Amino acid sequence: MHLQAVADLPEIRPGDDLAALIADRTTVEDGDVVTIASTVVSKAEGRQADLTDFPAGPRAREIAGRLEDLSGEEKDPRFAQAVLEESTELVTDAPFLLTETRFGHVCVNAGIDRSNVPDHDLLLLPKRPTESAERIRTGLLEASNLDPDDGENVAVIVTDTCGRPFRFGQRGVALGWAGMPASRDWRGETDRDGREMGVTVQSVVDELSSAANLVTGEGDDGTPAVVVRDWAFGDHEGSDNLFRDLDGDFVRHALRDWRYDPEERR
Amino acid sequence: MHLQAVADLPEIRPGDDLAALIADRTTVEDGDVVTIASTVVSKAEGRQADLTDFPAGPRAREIAGRLEDLSGEEKDPRFAQAVLEESTELVTDAPFLLTETRFGHVCVNAGIDRSNVPDHDLLLLPKRPTESAERIRTGLLEASNLDPDDGENVAVIVTDTCGRPFRFGQRGVALGWAGMPASRDWRGETDRDGREMGVTVQSVVDELSSAANLVTGEGDDGTPAVVVRDWAFGDHEGSDNLFRDLDGDFVRHALRDWRYDPEERR
């Protein structure tokens, strides 16, 4: 497996054609997986925003006030309003905003970025990252003269980075994907001793996003896209279930029942 | 960045020298990162075990009985005993055993494997994976004639796969590492717009483990080791904090206070 960052992408502006910009700078081949950081997808899709776009309602003012009390730092209720508008659910009563975005991804602040946004206050996540991935994939197939009807394929993953429970640090994750399933399902296959493997669904889009993040880094220095070559999904069952809902996730049940107590943590 | 699985490793037995087995099959160069699945590290370290090694105490019997009631499936209290002996803490009252292992890793069943173990019932995780990584690294440096005193380096990561909240599927994670820090700390560095980045610690050992898992897969078909080439940690601050403790993890706080209610989920 080989990963190569796409060099010299310009600063992305609303309306830019990411597929064309990538295809101009690198050759995309049959079987490649192309990862693209959600920041540049958002920029191309005009997801820049300003705090003045989000006049705070009562719930946002209450949330910001509470976060201010807990942290001792000033909190802008318009930011809380933006997070609420991008989310279907506030997942927890934590001392920060962990929400489920409208497309099912659980992350802090609905993934709204306050850096990397020239001339604006905020950068929202792509509205429907899987549709973004599909659009970019169509563009890359065309620009590369590859035809799925001839058995040729390119996959595209829109990536982000986020933290997680139990372990420090952030790692790359997938927000949307096209041209491949999200996971390899190994259930029913056997290990090398011939025993059937248990619950083993391998989240390959997340693993590819993590791998790509090693190459792009966090500095966003002009290499937000990566071409992954010589990797194949292989002959496995696939699944597109990536985001757990409340029912399937005991941690979300626990968080729902939990109330944050700052005294307990001092 | 290039990843290549080490081909044709034999079935690993207690006492095997993994560094020598790897160095016999591939050239390890200055700057490489070598990942090794914890299963083979455990096998080399004699961590095979049998249920008869773990006569169940009262707590294990109580836990197994409870899991049996919840699942309707028979549960062996000796397995619960093995999990307890490998753990410092039962993290949650979930319908399965989520624990913190003695080296700080939170996972299901203390990472004890019931497949991939010829002639035994169980395979326990390496006792101290970072010491395992250090030992293998020393062996690889010697076998490859690389000398850290001359500025040469090889890093080693002992990997596993596990699930996570919020997202379906498993991905590769690091259990132990040597020759590199666990994380790149980007705090204080600036993004391309010149703004200082916020809390951005990139867990590179986990990302490398995920990348390697794309190459090894779950089938354990004789390629548990991967050489990562042309990747550099780079000129960043490093941190070896990988496993969150209770204080730093609001999800663990929430889980501590939570009681599983099977009725609620029907």
Short mmCIF file of C-alpha atoms in Angstrom, two decimals:
data_model
loop_
_atom_site.label_atom_id
_atom_site.label_comp_id
_atom_site.label_asym_id
_atom_site.label_seq_id
_atom_site.Cartn_x
_atom_site.Cartn_y
_atom_site.Cartn_z
CA MET A 1 0.00 0.00 0.00
CA HIS A 2 1.36 3.38 -0.98
CA LEU A 3 0.14 6.83 0.10
CA GLN A 4 1.10 10.03 -1.64
CA ALA A 5 -0.16 13.51 -0.76
CA VAL A 6 -1.37 15.59 -3.71
CA ALA A 7 1.05 18.52 -3.81
CA ASP A 8 0.40 22.19 -4.44
CA LEU A 9 -3.36 22.42 -4.14
CA PRO A 10 -4.27 26.11 -3.98
CA GLU A 11 -6.35 27.70 -1.23
CA ILE A 12 -9.85 26.39 -2.01
CA ARG A 13 -12.70 28.84 -2.68
CA PRO A 14 -16.47 28.36 -2.97
CA GLY A 15 -17.38 26.71 -6.27
CA ASP A 16 -13.93 25.22 -6.89
CA ASP A 17 -13.95 21.85 -8.65
CA LEU A 18 -11.91 19.64 -6.32
CA ALA A 19 -11.86 16.67 -8.69
CA ALA A 20 -10.39 18.82 -11.48
CA LEU A 21 -7.86 20.44 -9.14
CA ILE A 22 -6.69 17.00 -7.95
CA ALA A 23 -6.66 15.44 -11.45
CA ASP A 24 -4.57 18.39 -12.71
CA ARG A 25 -1.88 17.65 -10.14
CA THR A 26 -1.71 13.86 -10.02
CA THR A 27 -2.65 10.78 -12.00
CA VAL A 28 -5.53 8.85 -10.50
CA GLU A 29 -5.50 5.19 -11.50
CA ASP A 30 -8.00 2.36 -11.48
CA GLY A 31 -8.23 1.00 -7.94
CA ASP A 32 -7.00 4.15 -6.17
CA VAL A 33 -8.63 5.53 -3.05
CA VAL A 34 -8.50 9.33 -2.85
CA THR A 35 -8.97 10.93 0.56
CA ILE A 36 -9.86 14.61 0.92
CA ALA A 37 -9.95 16.60 4.13
CA SER A 38 -13.43 17.87 4.93
CA THR A 39 -12.03 21.39 5.40
CA VAL A 40 -11.36 21.79 1.69
CA VAL A 41 -14.63 20.07 0.74
CA SER A 42 -16.43 22.54 2.99
CA LYS A 43 -14.58 25.47 1.45
CA ALA A 44 -15.46 24.34 -2.09
CA GLU A 45 -19.09 23.92 -1.03
CA GLY A 46 -19.31 27.39 0.46
CA ARG A 47 -19.68 26.24 4.06
CA GLN A 48 -17.84 29.29 5.40
CA ALA A 49 -20.01 31.15 7.89
CA ASP A 50 -19.93 33.96 10.40
CA LEU A 51 -21.12 34.21 13.95
CA THR A 52 -23.55 36.93 12.86
CA ASP A 53 -25.30 34.25 10.75
CA PHE A 54 -26.40 32.56 13.99
CA PRO A 55 -28.44 34.85 16.23
CA ALA A 56 -28.64 32.94 19.51
CA GLY A 57 -31.95 31.52 20.68
CA PRO A 58 -32.76 30.81 24.31
CA ARG A 59 -31.32 27.29 24.34
CA ALA A 60 -28.01 28.45 22.84
CA ARG A 61 -27.82 31.28 25.39
CA GLU A 62 -28.48 28.85 28.22
CA ILE A 63 -25.83 26.40 26.95
CA ALA A 64 -23.23 29.12 26.46
CA GLY A 65 -23.94 30.49 29.93
CA ARG A 66 -23.48 27.08 31.47
CA LEU A 67 -20.22 26.43 29.60
CA GLU A 68 -19.02 29.87 30.71
CA ASP A 69 -19.78 29.05 34.35
CA LEU A 70 -17.96 25.72 34.09
CA SER A 71 -14.90 26.98 32.25
CA GLY A 72 -14.58 30.54 33.55
CA GLU A 73 -14.02 31.58 29.92
CA GLU A 74 -16.23 33.78 27.80
CA LYS A 75 -18.42 31.73 25.42
CA ASP A 76 -20.25 33.16 22.42
CA PRO A 77 -23.88 32.02 22.41
CA ARG A 78 -23.89 32.42 18.63
CA PHE A 79 -21.33 29.62 18.41
CA ALA A 80 -23.59 27.38 20.52
CA GLN A 81 -26.42 28.32 18.16
CA ALA A 82 -24.35 27.26 15.14
CA VAL A 83 -23.54 23.93 16.80
CA LEU A 84 -27.22 23.32 17.60
CA GLU A 85 -28.28 24.10 14.04
CA GLU A 86 -25.75 21.62 12.63
CA SER A 87 -26.84 18.87 15.04
CA THR A 88 -29.78 16.57 15.64
CA GLU A 89 -28.89 15.84 19.24
CA LEU A 90 -26.75 17.09 22.07
CA VAL A 91 -25.22 13.76 23.11
CA THR A 92 -24.07 14.66 26.58
CA ASP A 93 -24.08 17.08 29.43
CA ALA A 94 -20.29 17.34 29.26
CA PRO A 95 -18.36 20.55 29.85
CA PHE A 96 -18.26 20.95 26.06
CA LEU A 97 -20.68 20.34 23.20
CA LEU A 98 -20.64 16.73 22.01
CA THR A 99 -23.34 16.40 19.39
CA GLU A 100 -24.59 14.18 16.62
CA THR A 101 -24.39 15.99 13.30
CA ARG A 102 -27.27 15.85 10.84
CA PHE A 103 -25.48 13.08 8.94
CA GLY A 104 -24.88 10.92 12.03
CA HIS A 105 -21.31 11.70 13.07
CA VAL A 106 -20.73 12.23 16.81
CA CYS A 107 -18.09 14.86 17.51
CA VAL A 108 -17.30 17.99 19.49
CA ASN A 109 -18.90 21.27 18.35
CA ALA A 110 -20.58 19.54 15.38
CA GLY A 111 -17.14 19.61 13.75
CA ILE A 112 -17.28 23.37 13.26
CA ASP A 113 -13.79 24.69 12.65
CA ARG A 114 -12.65 28.06 13.94
CA SER A 115 -9.21 27.94 12.33
CA ASN A 116 -8.28 27.52 8.65
CA VAL A 117 -11.03 29.90 7.51
CA PRO A 118 -9.72 33.04 5.82
CA ASP A 119 -12.13 36.00 6.00
CA HIS A 120 -14.76 34.12 8.00
CA ASP A 121 -15.35 33.11 11.60
CA LEU A 122 -16.43 29.52 11.03
CA LEU A 123 -16.18 26.59 8.69
CA LEU A 124 -19.08 24.12 8.93
CA LEU A 125 -18.69 20.46 7.97
CA PRO A 126 -20.00 19.46 4.53
CA LYS A 127 -23.76 19.09 4.71
CA ARG A 128 -23.87 15.58 3.23
CA PRO A 129 -20.29 14.24 3.06
CA THR A 130 -21.28 11.04 1.25
CA GLU A 131 -22.87 13.09 -1.52
CA SER A 132 -19.72 15.22 -1.62
CA ALA A 133 -17.62 12.06 -1.98
CA GLU A 134 -19.88 10.80 -4.77
CA ARG A 135 -19.63 14.08 -6.66
CA ILE A 136 -15.85 14.20 -6.39
CA ARG A 137 -15.63 10.53 -7.40
CA THR A 138 -17.70 11.18 -10.54
CA GLY A 139 -15.39 14.06 -11.42
CA LEU A 140 -12.25 12.00 -10.83
CA LEU A 141 -13.54 9.09 -12.94
CA GLU A 142 -14.29 11.46 -15.81
CA ALA A 143 -11.03 13.38 -15.56
CA SER A 144 -9.10 10.10 -15.44
CA ASN A 145 -11.01 8.37 -18.27
CA LEU A 146 -12.04 5.55 -15.98
CA ASP A 147 -15.37 3.83 -16.52
CA PRO A 148 -17.09 1.74 -13.82
CA ASP A 149 -18.99 0.00 -16.64
CA ASP A 150 -15.63 -1.40 -17.73
CA GLY A 151 -14.92 -2.61 -14.21
CA GLU A 152 -12.74 0.39 -13.38
CA ASN A 153 -13.09 2.10 -10.03
CA VAL A 154 -11.90 4.96 -7.89
CA ALA A 155 -13.07 5.42 -4.30
CA VAL A 156 -13.26 8.76 -2.49
CA ILE A 157 -13.33 9.40 1.26
CA VAL A 158 -14.08 12.76 2.88
CA THR A 159 -12.06 12.80 6.12
CA ASP A 160 -11.88 14.66 9.39
CA THR A 161 -9.95 14.23 12.63
CA CYS A 162 -11.46 13.87 16.06
CA GLY A 163 -10.78 12.69 19.58
CA ARG A 164 -12.25 9.67 21.29
CA PRO A 165 -12.95 8.23 24.72
CA PHE A 166 -10.37 6.08 26.54
CA ARG A 167 -7.42 7.32 24.45
CA PHE A 168 -5.76 10.70 24.19
CA GLY A 169 -5.23 12.40 20.88
CA GLN A 170 -7.06 12.72 17.62
CA ARG A 171 -6.98 10.44 14.63
CA GLY A 172 -8.38 10.56 11.11
CA VAL A 173 -11.96 9.36 10.58
CA ALA A 174 -14.25 9.16 7.56
CA LEU A 175 -17.29 11.42 7.23
CA GLY A 176 -18.45 10.30 3.80
CA TRP A 177 -17.34 7.77 1.20
CA ALA A 178 -18.15 6.62 -2.32
CA GLY A 179 -16.96 3.81 -4.58
CA MET A 180 -16.37 1.40 -1.70
CA PRO A 181 -18.19 0.11 1.40
CA ALA A 182 -17.37 1.63 4.78
CA SER A 183 -16.41 -1.70 6.33
CA ARG A 184 -15.12 -5.14 5.57
CA ASP A 185 -17.29 -7.73 7.25
CA TRP A 186 -15.19 -10.75 8.17
CA ARG A 187 -17.98 -12.54 10.01
CA GLY A 188 -18.34 -16.10 8.84
CA GLU A 189 -14.78 -16.19 7.49
CA THR A 190 -12.25 -18.30 9.34
CA ASP A 191 -8.99 -17.46 11.00
CA ARG A 192 -5.79 -19.34 10.16
CA ASP A 193 -6.63 -22.06 12.67
CA GLY A 194 -9.92 -22.67 10.89
CA ARG A 195 -12.11 -21.20 13.64
CA GLU A 196 -14.92 -18.92 12.60
CA MET A 197 -14.19 -15.33 13.57
CA GLY A 198 -16.57 -13.56 15.90
CA VAL A 199 -17.81 -10.01 15.57
CA THR A 200 -15.19 -8.60 13.29
CA VAL A 201 -16.27 -5.70 11.16
CA GLN A 202 -13.24 -3.74 10.05
CA SER A 203 -13.90 -0.06 9.51
CA VAL A 204 -11.64 0.37 6.49
CA VAL A 205 -12.78 3.91 5.62
CA ASP A 206 -11.70 5.07 9.08
CA GLU A 207 -8.42 3.19 8.82
CA LEU A 208 -7.76 4.75 5.39
CA SER A 209 -8.58 8.19 6.84
CA SER A 210 -6.13 7.61 9.69
CA ALA A 211 -3.46 6.46 7.27
CA ALA A 212 -4.00 9.53 5.10
CA ASN A 213 -3.78 11.82 8.13
CA LEU A 214 -0.24 10.58 8.74
CA VAL A 215 0.66 12.01 5.34
CA THR A 216 -1.31 15.26 5.47
CA GLY A 217 -0.73 16.09 9.13
CA GLU A 218 -2.69 18.75 10.94
CA GLY A 219 -0.80 21.76 9.69
CA ASP A 220 -3.00 21.95 6.60
CA ASP A 221 0.04 23.02 4.58
CA GLY A 222 -1.53 22.55 1.19
CA THR A 223 -1.73 18.74 1.14
CA PRO A 224 -5.32 17.94 2.16
CA ALA A 225 -5.72 15.20 -0.48
CA VAL A 226 -3.97 11.83 -0.57
CA VAL A 227 -3.91 9.08 -3.17
CA VAL A 228 -3.84 5.55 -1.72
CA ARG A 229 -2.55 3.02 -4.26
CA ASP A 230 -2.06 -0.76 -4.21
CA TRP A 231 -4.72 -1.33 -1.60
CA ALA A 232 -7.78 -3.40 -2.39
CA PHE A 233 -11.00 -3.91 -0.47
CA GLY A 234 -10.77 -7.56 -1.48
CA ASP A 235 -13.28 -10.35 -1.63
CA HIS A 236 -15.24 -9.61 1.56
CA GLU A 237 -18.76 -8.67 2.45
CA GLY A 238 -19.19 -4.92 2.77
CA SER A 239 -21.28 -2.72 5.04
CA ASP A 240 -22.09 0.98 4.94
CA ASN A 241 -23.08 1.20 8.60
CA LEU A 242 -20.54 3.54 10.15
CA PHE A 243 -22.40 5.75 12.59
CA ARG A 244 -23.97 4.02 15.57
CA ASP A 245 -27.36 5.27 16.68
CA LEU A 246 -28.50 5.41 20.29
CA ASP A 247 -29.86 1.85 20.28
CA GLY A 248 -26.62 0.21 19.33
CA ASP A 249 -24.31 2.16 21.60
CA PHE A 250 -24.26 1.64 25.36
CA VAL A 251 -21.88 4.59 25.77
CA ARG A 252 -24.55 6.88 24.36
CA HIS A 253 -27.07 5.35 26.78
CA ALA A 254 -24.68 6.03 29.63
CA LEU A 255 -24.06 9.60 28.46
CA ARG A 256 -27.77 10.26 28.16
CA ASP A 257 -28.30 9.36 31.79
CA TRP A 258 -25.25 11.24 33.07
CA ARG A 259 -25.09 14.70 34.60
CA TYR A 260 -21.78 16.48 34.73
CA ASP A 261 -20.72 17.49 38.24
CA PRO A 262 -17.76 19.88 38.27
CA GLU A 263 -17.27 19.43 42.04
CA GLU A 264 -16.58 15.76 41.56
CA ARG A 265 -13.63 16.57 39.29
CA ARG A 266 -11.79 19.00 41.53
CA MET B 1 4.44 6.55 2.80
CA HIS B 2 4.70 2.89 1.88
CA LEU B 3 3.41 -0.14 3.80
CA GLN B 4 4.51 -3.69 3.11
CA ALA B 5 3.42 -6.78 5.03
CA VAL B 6 6.23 -9.12 6.05
CA ALA B 7 5.47 -12.31 4.16
CA ASP B 8 5.72 -15.93 5.28
CA LEU B 9 6.12 -15.59 9.01
CA PRO B 10 5.64 -19.05 10.51
CA GLU B 11 3.16 -19.89 13.26
CA ILE B 12 4.75 -18.26 16.31
CA ARG B 13 5.62 -20.37 19.37
CA PRO B 14 6.66 -19.45 22.91
CA GLY B 15 10.25 -18.26 22.98
CA ASP B 16 10.42 -17.36 19.28
CA ASP B 17 12.57 -14.34 18.47
CA LEU B 18 10.23 -12.08 16.51
CA ALA B 19 12.91 -9.56 15.60
CA ALA B 20 15.06 -12.31 14.06
CA LEU B 21 12.08 -13.85 12.23
CA ILE B 22 11.19 -10.46 10.74
CA ALA B 23 14.77 -9.50 9.88
CA ASP B 24 15.21 -12.88 8.13
CA ARG B 25 12.31 -12.08 5.81
CA THR B 26 12.67 -8.40 5.04
CA THR B 27 15.20 -5.58 5.16
CA VAL B 28 14.53 -3.07 7.90
CA GLU B 29 16.02 0.35 7.10
CA ASP B 30 16.83 3.46 9.07
CA GLY B 31 13.60 5.39 9.66
CA ASP B 32 11.23 2.43 9.27
CA VAL B 33 8.33 1.80 11.61
CA VAL B 34 7.59 -1.91 12.11
CA THR B 35 4.14 -2.86 13.40
CA ILE B 36 3.47 -6.27 14.90
CA ALA B 37 0.08 -7.70 15.86
CA SER B 38 -0.21 -8.34 19.58
CA THR B 39 -1.39 -11.89 18.85
CA VAL B 40 2.05 -12.96 17.65
CA VAL B 41 3.81 -11.00 20.39
CA SER B 42 1.63 -12.82 22.93
CA LYS B 43 2.39 -16.17 21.33
CA ALA B 44 6.14 -15.51 21.42
CA GLU B 45 5.86 -14.43 25.06
CA GLY B 46 3.98 -17.58 26.08
CA ARG B 47 0.70 -15.83 26.87
CA GLN B 48 -1.36 -18.84 25.79
CA ALA B 49 -3.62 -19.97 28.61
CA ASP B 50 -6.46 -22.34 29.39
CA LEU B 51 -9.72 -21.85 31.19
CA THR B 52 -8.57 -24.37 33.80
CA ASP B 53 -5.84 -21.85 34.73
CA PHE B 54 -8.54 -19.53 36.07
CA PRO B 55 -10.66 -21.14 38.78
CA ALA B 56 -13.54 -18.71 39.20
CA GLY B 57 -13.87 -16.70 42.38
CA PRO B 58 -17.15 -15.30 43.69
CA ARG B 59 -16.96 -12.05 41.72
CA ALA B 60 -16.31 -13.87 38.42
CA ARG B 61 -19.20 -16.25 39.12
CA GLU B 62 -21.50 -13.33 39.86
CA ILE B 63 -20.44 -11.49 36.67
CA ALA B 64 -20.82 -14.58 34.50
CA GLY B 65 -24.25 -15.26 35.97
CA ARG B 66 -25.35 -11.72 35.24
CA LEU B 67 -24.07 -11.83 31.64
CA GLU B 68 -25.83 -15.18 31.22
CA ASP B 69 -29.12 -13.69 32.44
CA LEU B 70 -28.76 -10.73 30.08
CA SER B 71 -27.73 -12.66 26.99
CA GLY B 72 -29.54 -15.96 27.48
CA GLU B 73 -26.26 -17.65 26.50
CA GLU B 74 -24.07 -19.82 28.67
CA LYS B 75 -21.05 -17.94 30.05
CA ASP B 76 -17.99 -19.58 31.55
CA PRO B 77 -17.15 -17.97 34.91
CA ARG B 78 -13.52 -18.98 34.36
CA PHE B 79 -13.40 -16.62 31.38
CA ALA B 80 -14.74 -13.79 33.57
CA GLN B 81 -12.03 -14.70 36.09
CA ALA B 82 -9.35 -14.43 33.39
CA VAL B 83 -10.66 -11.01 32.35
CA LEU B 84 -10.66 -9.79 35.97
CA GLU B 85 -7.11 -11.01 36.53
CA GLU B 86 -5.88 -9.14 33.46
CA SER B 87 -7.64 -5.90 34.48
CA THR B 88 -7.35 -3.17 37.06
CA GLU B 89 -10.93 -2.00 36.69
CA LEU B 90 -14.27 -3.05 35.27
CA VAL B 91 -15.10 0.19 33.41
CA THR B 92 -18.81 -0.30 33.00
CA ASP B 93 -21.90 -2.22 33.88
CA ALA B 94 -22.50 -3.02 30.19
CA PRO B 95 -23.84 -6.34 28.93
CA PHE B 96 -20.24 -7.33 28.27
CA LEU B 97 -16.92 -6.87 30.05
CA LEU B 98 -15.29 -3.54 29.25
CA THR B 99 -12.19 -3.27 31.40
CA GLU B 100 -8.96 -1.38 31.80
CA THR B 101 -6.02 -3.71 31.34
CA ARG B 102 -3.08 -3.58 33.71
CA PHE B 103 -1.18 -1.42 31.19
CA GLY B 104 -4.02 1.13 30.78
CA HIS B 105 -5.80 0.04 27.60
CA VAL B 106 -9.63 0.05 27.75
CA CYS B 107 -11.15 -2.77 25.73
CA VAL B 108 -13.64 -5.62 25.78
CA ASN B 109 -12.66 -8.80 27.69
CA ALA B 110 -9.23 -7.35 28.54
CA GLY B 111 -8.31 -8.12 24.93
CA ILE B 112 -8.31 -11.88 25.59
CA ASP B 113 -8.55 -13.73 22.28
CA ARG B 114 -10.46 -16.99 21.93
CA SER B 115 -9.53 -17.59 18.30
CA ASN B 116 -6.08 -17.88 16.71
CA VAL B 117 -4.77 -20.02 19.59
CA PRO B 118 -3.79 -23.53 18.55
CA ASP B 119 -3.92 -26.06 21.40
CA HIS B 120 -5.12 -23.55 23.98
CA ASP B 121 -8.38 -21.91 25.00
CA LEU B 122 -7.14 -18.35 25.38
CA LEU B 123 -4.50 -15.89 24.27
CA LEU B 124 -3.87 -13.07 26.73
CA LEU B 125 -2.51 -9.68 25.61
CA PRO B 126 1.21 -9.09 26.14
CA LYS B 127 1.80 -8.19 29.78
CA ARG B 128 3.74 -4.98 29.07
CA PRO B 129 3.41 -4.17 25.36
CA THR B 130 5.77 -1.20 25.50
CA GLU B 131 8.50 -3.44 26.93
CA SER B 132 7.71 -5.95 24.18
CA ALA B 133 8.10 -3.20 21.57
CA GLU B 134 11.40 -2.10 23.11
CA ARG B 135 12.75 -5.64 23.09
CA ILE B 136 11.75 -6.24 19.46
CA ARG B 137 13.19 -2.85 18.50
CA THR B 138 16.54 -3.70 20.10
CA GLY B 139 16.57 -6.97 18.16
CA LEU B 140 15.69 -5.29 14.86
CA LEU B 141 18.37 -2.60 15.32
CA GLU B 142 21.00 -5.29 15.95
CA ALA B 143 19.89 -7.55 13.12
CA SER B 144 19.85 -4.59 10.74
CA ASN B 145 23.20 -3.11 11.85
CA LEU B 146 21.53 0.17 12.76
CA ASP B 147 22.92 2.21 15.64
CA PRO B 148 20.92 4.91 17.43
CA ASP B 149 24.26 6.41 18.53
CA ASP B 150 24.87 7.15 14.85
CA GLY B 151 21.47 8.82 14.55
CA GLU B 152 19.84 5.73 13.05
CA ASN B 153 16.42 4.63 14.23
CA VAL B 154 13.71 2.01 13.89
CA ALA B 155 10.39 2.29 15.69
CA VAL B 156 8.21 -0.65 16.71
CA ILE B 157 4.49 -0.66 17.51
CA VAL B 158 2.59 -3.59 19.05
CA THR B 159 -0.93 -3.37 17.63
CA ASP B 160 -4.40 -4.69 18.30
CA THR B 161 -7.85 -4.00 16.88
CA CYS B 162 -10.85 -2.91 18.87
CA GLY B 163 -14.25 -1.28 18.60
CA ARG B 164 -15.24 2.14 19.83
CA PRO B 165 -18.27 4.19 20.87
CA PHE B 166 -20.20 6.25 18.29
CA ARG B 167 -18.90 4.29 15.30
CA PHE B 168 -19.41 0.72 14.18
CA GLY B 169 -16.52 -1.52 13.37
CA GLN B 170 -13.07 -2.13 14.66
CA ARG B 171 -9.85 -0.39 13.74
CA GLY B 172 -6.20 -0.89 14.53
CA VAL B 173 -4.84 0.68 17.72
CA ALA B 174 -1.45 0.71 19.42
CA LEU B 175 -0.85 -1.14 22.68
CA GLY B 176 2.86 -0.44 23.05
CA TRP B 177 5.53 1.46 21.13
CA ALA B 178 9.25 2.13 21.15
CA GLY B 179 11.59 4.35 19.16
CA MET B 180 9.01 7.10 18.66
CA PRO B 181 6.53 9.10 20.77
CA ALA B 182 2.87 8.06 20.77
CA SER B 183 1.62 11.43 19.55
CA ARG B 184 2.60 14.48 17.61
CA ASP B 185 1.71 17.58 19.58
CA TRP B 186 0.81 20.40 17.18
CA ARG B 187 -0.19 22.82 19.94
CA GLY B 188 1.49 26.15 19.52
CA GLU B 189 2.14 25.56 15.81
CA THR B 190 0.14 27.58 13.33
CA ASP B 191 -2.24 26.61 10.56
CA ARG B 192 -1.76 27.91 7.02
CA ASP B 193 -3.69 31.05 7.85
CA GLY B 194 -1.26 31.79 10.64
CA ARG B 195 -3.69 31.10 13.46
CA GLU B 196 -2.44 29.08 16.37
CA MET B 197 -4.02 25.63 16.43
CA GLY B 198 -6.01 24.59 19.48
CA VAL B 199 -5.94 21.23 21.18
CA THR B 200 -4.44 19.14 18.44
CA VAL B 201 -2.56 16.09 19.57
CA GLN B 202 -2.32 13.58 16.77
CA SER B 203 -2.17 9.99 17.91
CA VAL B 204 0.28 8.78 15.29
CA VAL B 205 0.87 5.33 16.81
CA ASP B 206 -2.85 4.61 16.53
CA GLU B 207 -2.95 5.96 12.98
CA LEU B 208 0.04 3.79 12.03
CA SER B 209 -1.68 0.77 13.63
CA SER B 210 -4.84 1.46 11.61
CA ALA B 211 -2.84 1.86 8.42
CA ALA B 212 -1.03 -1.43 9.09
CA ASN B 213 -4.32 -3.21 9.75
CA LEU B 214 -5.42 -2.37 6.20
CA VAL B 215 -2.48 -4.44 4.99
CA THR B 216 -2.68 -7.33 7.47
CA GLY B 217 -6.45 -7.63 7.62
CA GLU B 218 -8.19 -9.67 10.27
CA GLY B 219 -7.72 -13.08 8.74
CA ASP B 220 -4.31 -13.45 10.35
CA ASP B 221 -3.08 -15.25 7.25
CA GLY B 222 0.57 -15.10 8.13
CA THR B 223 1.17 -11.36 7.72
CA PRO B 224 0.94 -9.94 11.24
CA ALA B 225 3.95 -7.64 10.76
CA VAL B 226 4.16 -4.59 8.50
CA VAL B 227 7.07 -2.33 7.56
CA VAL B 228 6.11 1.34 7.17
CA ARG B 229 8.66 3.25 5.09
CA ASP B 230 9.04 6.87 3.99
CA TRP B 231 7.09 8.21 6.93
CA ALA B 232 8.72 10.52 9.44
CA PHE B 233 7.52 11.76 12.82
CA GLY B 234 8.94 15.13 11.80
CA ASP B 235 9.95 18.18 13.78
CA HIS B 236 7.11 18.23 16.32
CA GLU B 237 6.79 17.92 20.05
CA GLY B 238 6.03 14.37 21.14
CA SER B 239 3.96 12.88 23.92
CA ASP B 240 3.70 9.35 25.28
CA ASN B 241 0.31 9.84 26.89
CA LEU B 242 -1.99 7.47 25.07
CA PHE B 243 -4.33 5.92 27.62
CA ARG B 244 -6.70 8.30 29.37
CA ASP B 245 -7.31 7.74 33.04
CA LEU B 246 -10.61 8.33 34.78
CA ASP B 247 -9.89 11.99 35.54
CA GLY B 248 -9.34 13.01 31.96
CA ASP B 249 -12.26 11.16 30.40
CA PHE B 250 -15.85 12.26 30.88
CA VAL B 251 -17.10 9.11 29.13
CA ARG B 252 -15.51 7.02 31.86
CA HIS B 253 -17.18 9.23 34.45
CA ALA B 254 -20.51 8.69 32.73
CA LEU B 255 -19.96 4.93 32.51
CA ARG B 256 -19.02 4.75 36.18
CA ASP B 257 -22.35 6.28 37.16
CA TRP B 258 -24.43 4.25 34.71
CA ARG B 259 -26.43 1.09 35.37
CA TYR B 260 -27.44 -1.07 32.43
CA ASP B 261 -31.18 -1.62 32.16
CA PRO B 262 -32.11 -4.35 29.67
CA GLU B 263 -35.79 -3.34 29.74
CA GLU B 264 -34.96 0.09 28.38
CA ARG B 265 -33.44 -1.42 25.25
CA ARG B 266 -36.32 -3.67 24.22
#
